[in-house]
Coordinates of C-alpha atoms and ligand atoms in Angstrom, one line a residue:
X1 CA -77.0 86.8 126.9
X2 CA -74.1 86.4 129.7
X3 CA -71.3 88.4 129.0
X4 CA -69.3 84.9 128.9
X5 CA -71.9 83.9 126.2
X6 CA -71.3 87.2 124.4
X7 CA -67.1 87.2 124.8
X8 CA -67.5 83.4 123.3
X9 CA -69.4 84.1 120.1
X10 CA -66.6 86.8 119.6
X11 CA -63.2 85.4 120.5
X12 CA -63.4 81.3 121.0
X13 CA -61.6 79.2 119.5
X14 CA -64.2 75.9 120.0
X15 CA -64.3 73.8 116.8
X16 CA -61.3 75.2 115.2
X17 CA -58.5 73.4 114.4
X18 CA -55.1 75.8 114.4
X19 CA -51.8 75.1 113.0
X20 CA -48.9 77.1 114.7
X21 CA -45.4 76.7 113.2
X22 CA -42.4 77.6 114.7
X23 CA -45.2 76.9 118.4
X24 CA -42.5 75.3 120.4
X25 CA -40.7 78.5 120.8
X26 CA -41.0 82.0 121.9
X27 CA -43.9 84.2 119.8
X28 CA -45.5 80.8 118.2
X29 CA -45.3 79.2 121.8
X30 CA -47.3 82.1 123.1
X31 CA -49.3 82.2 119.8
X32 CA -49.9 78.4 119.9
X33 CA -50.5 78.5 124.1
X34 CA -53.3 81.3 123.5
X35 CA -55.1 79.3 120.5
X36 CA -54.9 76.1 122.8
X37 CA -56.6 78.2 125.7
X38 CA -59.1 79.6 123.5
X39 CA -60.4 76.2 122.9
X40 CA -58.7 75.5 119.1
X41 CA -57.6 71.7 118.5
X42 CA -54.2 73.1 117.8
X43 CA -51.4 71.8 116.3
X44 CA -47.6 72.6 117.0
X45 CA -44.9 72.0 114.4
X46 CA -41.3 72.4 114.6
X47 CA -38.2 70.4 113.6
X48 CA -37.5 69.8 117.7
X49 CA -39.5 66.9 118.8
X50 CA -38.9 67.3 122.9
X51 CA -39.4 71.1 122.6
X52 CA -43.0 70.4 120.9
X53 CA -43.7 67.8 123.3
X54 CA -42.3 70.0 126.7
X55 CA -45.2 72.3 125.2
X56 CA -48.1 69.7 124.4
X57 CA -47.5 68.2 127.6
X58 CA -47.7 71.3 129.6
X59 CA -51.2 72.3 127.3
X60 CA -53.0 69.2 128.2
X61 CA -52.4 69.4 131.2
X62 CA -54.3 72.9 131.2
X63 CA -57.1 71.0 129.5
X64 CA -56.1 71.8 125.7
X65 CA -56.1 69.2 122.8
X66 CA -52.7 69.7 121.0
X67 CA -51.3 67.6 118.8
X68 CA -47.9 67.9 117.2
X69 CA -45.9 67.6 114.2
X70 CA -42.3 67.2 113.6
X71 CA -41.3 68.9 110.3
X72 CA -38.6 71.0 108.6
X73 CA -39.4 74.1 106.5
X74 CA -36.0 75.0 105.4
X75 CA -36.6 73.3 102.2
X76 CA -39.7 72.5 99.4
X77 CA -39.8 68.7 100.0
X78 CA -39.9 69.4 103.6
X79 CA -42.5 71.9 103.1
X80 CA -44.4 69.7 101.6
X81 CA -43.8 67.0 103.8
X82 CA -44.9 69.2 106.4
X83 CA -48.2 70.1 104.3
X84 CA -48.9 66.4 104.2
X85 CA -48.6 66.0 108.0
X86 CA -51.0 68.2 109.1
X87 CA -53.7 67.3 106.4
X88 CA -53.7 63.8 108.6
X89 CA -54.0 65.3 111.5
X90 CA -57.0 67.0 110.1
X91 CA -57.8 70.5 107.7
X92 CA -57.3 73.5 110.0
X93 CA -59.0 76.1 110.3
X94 CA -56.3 78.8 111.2
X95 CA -52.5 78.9 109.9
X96 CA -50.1 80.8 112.2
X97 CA -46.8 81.1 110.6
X98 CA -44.7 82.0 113.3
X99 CA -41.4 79.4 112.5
X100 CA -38.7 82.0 110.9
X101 CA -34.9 82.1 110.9
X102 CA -32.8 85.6 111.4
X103 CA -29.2 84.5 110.1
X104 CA -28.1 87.9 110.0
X105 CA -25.2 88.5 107.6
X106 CA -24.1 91.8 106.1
X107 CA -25.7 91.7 102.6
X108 CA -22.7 91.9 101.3
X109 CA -22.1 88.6 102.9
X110 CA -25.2 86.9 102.2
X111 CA -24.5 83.7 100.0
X112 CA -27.2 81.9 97.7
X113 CA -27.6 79.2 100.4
X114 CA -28.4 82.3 102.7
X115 CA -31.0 84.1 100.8
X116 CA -32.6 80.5 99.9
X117 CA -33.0 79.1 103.2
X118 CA -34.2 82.2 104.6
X119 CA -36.8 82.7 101.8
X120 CA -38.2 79.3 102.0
X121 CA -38.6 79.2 105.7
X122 CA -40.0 82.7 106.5
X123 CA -41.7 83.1 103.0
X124 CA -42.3 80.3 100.6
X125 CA -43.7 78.2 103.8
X126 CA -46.5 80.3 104.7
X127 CA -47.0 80.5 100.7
X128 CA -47.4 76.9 100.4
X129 CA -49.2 76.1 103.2
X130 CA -52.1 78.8 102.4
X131 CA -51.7 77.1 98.7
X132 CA -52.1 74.0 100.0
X133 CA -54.9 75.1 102.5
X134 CA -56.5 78.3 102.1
X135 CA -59.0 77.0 99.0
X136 CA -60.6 74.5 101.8
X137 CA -61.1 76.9 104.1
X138 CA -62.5 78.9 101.4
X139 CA -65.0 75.8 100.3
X140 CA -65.9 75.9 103.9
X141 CA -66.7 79.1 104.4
X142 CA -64.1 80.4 107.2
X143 CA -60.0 80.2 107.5
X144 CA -57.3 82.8 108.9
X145 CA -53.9 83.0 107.2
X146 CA -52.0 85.4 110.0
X147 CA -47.9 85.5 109.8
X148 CA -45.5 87.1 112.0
X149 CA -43.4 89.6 110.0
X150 CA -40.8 92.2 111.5
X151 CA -40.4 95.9 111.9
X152 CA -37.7 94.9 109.2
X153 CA -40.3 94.7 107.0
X154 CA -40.3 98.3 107.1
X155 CA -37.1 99.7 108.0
X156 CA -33.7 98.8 108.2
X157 CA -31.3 98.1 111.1
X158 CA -29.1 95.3 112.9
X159 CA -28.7 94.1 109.7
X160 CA -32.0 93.3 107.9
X161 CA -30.5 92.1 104.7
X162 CA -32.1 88.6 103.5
X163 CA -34.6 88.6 106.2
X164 CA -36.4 92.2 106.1
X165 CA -36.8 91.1 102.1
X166 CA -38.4 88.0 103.0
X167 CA -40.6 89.9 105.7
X168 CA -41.2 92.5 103.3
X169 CA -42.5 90.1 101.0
X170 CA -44.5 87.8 103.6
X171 CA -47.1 91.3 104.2
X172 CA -47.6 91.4 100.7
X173 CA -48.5 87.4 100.4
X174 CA -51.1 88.6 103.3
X175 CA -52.5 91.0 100.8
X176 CA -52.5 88.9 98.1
X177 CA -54.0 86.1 100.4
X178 CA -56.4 88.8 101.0
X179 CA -57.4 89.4 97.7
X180 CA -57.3 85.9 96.6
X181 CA -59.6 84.6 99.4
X182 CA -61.4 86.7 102.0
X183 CA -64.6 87.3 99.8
X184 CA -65.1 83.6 100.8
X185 CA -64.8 84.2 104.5
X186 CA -61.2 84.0 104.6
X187 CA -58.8 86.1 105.9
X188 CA -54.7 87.0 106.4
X189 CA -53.1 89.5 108.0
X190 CA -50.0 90.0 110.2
X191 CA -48.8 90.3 113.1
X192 CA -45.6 92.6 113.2
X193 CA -43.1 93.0 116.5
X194 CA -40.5 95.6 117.8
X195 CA -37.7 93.7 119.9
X196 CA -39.4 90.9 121.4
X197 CA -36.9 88.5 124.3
X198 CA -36.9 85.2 122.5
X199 CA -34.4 82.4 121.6
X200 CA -34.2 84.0 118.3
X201 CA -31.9 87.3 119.3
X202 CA -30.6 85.6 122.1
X203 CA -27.0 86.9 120.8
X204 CA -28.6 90.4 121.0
X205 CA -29.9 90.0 124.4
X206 CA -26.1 89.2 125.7
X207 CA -25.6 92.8 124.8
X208 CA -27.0 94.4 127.6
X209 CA -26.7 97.9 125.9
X210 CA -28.3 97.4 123.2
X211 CA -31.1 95.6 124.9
X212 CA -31.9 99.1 126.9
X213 CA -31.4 101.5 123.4
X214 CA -34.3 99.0 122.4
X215 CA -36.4 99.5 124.8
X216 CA -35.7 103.2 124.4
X217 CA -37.3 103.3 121.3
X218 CA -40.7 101.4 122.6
X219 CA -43.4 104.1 123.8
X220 CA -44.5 101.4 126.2
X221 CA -40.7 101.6 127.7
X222 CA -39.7 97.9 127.0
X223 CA -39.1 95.2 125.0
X224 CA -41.7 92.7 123.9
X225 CA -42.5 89.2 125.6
X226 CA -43.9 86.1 123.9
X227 CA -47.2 87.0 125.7
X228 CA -47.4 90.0 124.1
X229 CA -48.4 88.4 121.0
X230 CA -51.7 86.5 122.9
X231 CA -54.7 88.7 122.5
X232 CA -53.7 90.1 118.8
X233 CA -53.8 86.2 117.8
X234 CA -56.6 85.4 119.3
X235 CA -58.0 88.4 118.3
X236 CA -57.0 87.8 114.4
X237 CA -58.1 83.9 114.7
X238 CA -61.3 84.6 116.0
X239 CA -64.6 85.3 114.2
X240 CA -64.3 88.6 115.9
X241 CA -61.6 89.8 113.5
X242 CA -63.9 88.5 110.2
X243 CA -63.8 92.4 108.1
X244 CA -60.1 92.8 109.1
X245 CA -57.6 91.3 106.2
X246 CA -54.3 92.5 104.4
X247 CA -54.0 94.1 107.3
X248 CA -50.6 94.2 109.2
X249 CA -51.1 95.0 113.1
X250 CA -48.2 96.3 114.3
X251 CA -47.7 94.6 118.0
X252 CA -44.8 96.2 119.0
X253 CA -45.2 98.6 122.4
X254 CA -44.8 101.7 120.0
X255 CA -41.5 100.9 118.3
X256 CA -42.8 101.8 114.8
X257 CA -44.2 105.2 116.0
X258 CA -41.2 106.5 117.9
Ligands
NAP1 N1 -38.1 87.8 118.6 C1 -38.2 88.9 118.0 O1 -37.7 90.0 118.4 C2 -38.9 89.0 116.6 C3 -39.0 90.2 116.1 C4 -39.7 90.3 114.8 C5 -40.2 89.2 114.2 N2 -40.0 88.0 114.8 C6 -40.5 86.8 114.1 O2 -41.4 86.0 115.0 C7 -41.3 84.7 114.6 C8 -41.0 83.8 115.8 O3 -39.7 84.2 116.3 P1 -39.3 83.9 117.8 O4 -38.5 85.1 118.2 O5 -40.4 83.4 118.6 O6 -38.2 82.7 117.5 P2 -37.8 81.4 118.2 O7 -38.1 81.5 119.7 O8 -36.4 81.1 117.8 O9 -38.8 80.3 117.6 C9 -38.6 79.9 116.3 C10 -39.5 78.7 116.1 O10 -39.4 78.3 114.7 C11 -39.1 77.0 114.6 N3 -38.3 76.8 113.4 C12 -37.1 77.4 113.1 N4 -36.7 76.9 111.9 C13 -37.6 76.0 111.5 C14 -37.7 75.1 110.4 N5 -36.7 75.0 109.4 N6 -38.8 74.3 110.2 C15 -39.7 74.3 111.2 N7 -39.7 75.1 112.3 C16 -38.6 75.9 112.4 C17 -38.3 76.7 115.9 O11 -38.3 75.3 116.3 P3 -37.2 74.3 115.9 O12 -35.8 75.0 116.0 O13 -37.3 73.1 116.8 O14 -37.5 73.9 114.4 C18 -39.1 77.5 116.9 O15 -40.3 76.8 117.3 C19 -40.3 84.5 113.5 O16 -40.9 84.5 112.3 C20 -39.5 85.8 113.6 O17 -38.9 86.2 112.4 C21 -39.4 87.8 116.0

């Protein structure tokens, strides 16, 4: 065996068919770029229809098959919607939840329109969709549920409130995926940063202070980059990764250990 051959039956993607949300952007961009590259038919889906295409574009052009699809999580009809959209462009394989929202009130400040939109895009989503998906992969005999959660998931700071709950939450659906499903080949886990530069802190990263205390409290000595994420997810995805579930990897250059 070549070690090409033996690196293939351990990491490639060929044959699969992944579903990246939130894979126009930042960590599911990199996510959803890695898949691609790895050979999955992968699927991007976002509310933003020129970001998703600026992506697919670039993708095939490398040689990937990407298709897309335009959806918004924010709310159960459009969850569903969503759900309905990638069952026609075919069952997949592997569910990245990556699309999340950080709206960052005090919790004293958080209203009911706060805590709901937040819960359905960064938890009920990645609920739905392994309701709506996970028992097929099941019947088939191979799926992976992986979700990007937060070091807020764990401890609190810049404001956490509604969101560290909903991360919180999102590693215990991976353990309850876990439970639920892996004895029939599939599995869900998570993938969880430190301070990674994306359009998601933006506002953060205008604060060129804090941006360096951040990177302080790395072991690595900096802050995370979309490409960070590349290796763990294709990693998680692959059949490499097959007794590893409910398990939440932290990729995050040491900030949980410091
Ligand atoms: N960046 C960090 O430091 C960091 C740290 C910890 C955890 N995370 C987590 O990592 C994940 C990715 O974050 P990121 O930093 O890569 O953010 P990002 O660059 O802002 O990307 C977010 C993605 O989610 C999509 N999205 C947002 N709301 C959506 C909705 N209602 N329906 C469908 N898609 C939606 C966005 O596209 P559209 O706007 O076009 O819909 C975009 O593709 C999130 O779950 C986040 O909580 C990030």
């Amino acid at each position: 065996m070549t070690t090409h051959d033996y690196l293939a039956s351990l990491f490639s993607l060929e044959g699969r068919t992944a579903v990246v949300t939130g894979g126009s952007s930042g960590i599911g961009r990199a996510i959803a770029e890695a898949l691609a590259l790895a050979g999955a038919r992968t699927v991007l889906l976002a509310r933003g229809a020129d970001r998703l295409d600026g992506v697919a574009t670039g993708l095939r052009e490398r040689g990937c098959t990407v298709e897309t699809v335009v959806a918004d999580l924010s709310t159960r009809p459009g969850i569903r919607a969503a759900a309905d959209a990638v069952a026609e462009v075919g069952e997949p394989d592997v569910i990245v939840n990556s699309a999340g929202i950080n709206l960052r009130p005090h919790l004293g400040q958080v209203d009911q329109e706060t805590w709901e939109v937040t819960m359905t895009v960064n938890l009920e989503a990645p609920f739905q969709l392994g309701q709506r998906f996970a028992p097929g992969m099941a019947a088939r005999g191979f799926g992976r549920l992986i979700h990007i959660s937060s070091q807020q998931a764990h401890r609190s700071f810049v404001d956490s409130g509604v969101y560290g709950v909903s991360k919180g939450a999102l590693e215990s659906l991976a353990r309850s995926q876990s439970e639920a499903w892996s004895a029939r080949g599939v599995t869900a886990n998570t993938l969880v940063p430190g301070f990674v530069l994306t359009p998601l802190n933006q506002h953060l990263q205008d604060d060129a202070e804090k941006v360096t205390a951040l990177a302080a409290r790395t072991t690595v000595g900096r802050n995370g980059v979309p490409e960070d994420f590349a290796g763990a997810a294709v990693f998680l995805a692959s059949a490499a990764s097959g007794y590893v579930t409910g398990h939440s990897l932290f990729v995050d250059g040491g900030f949980s250990v410091h």
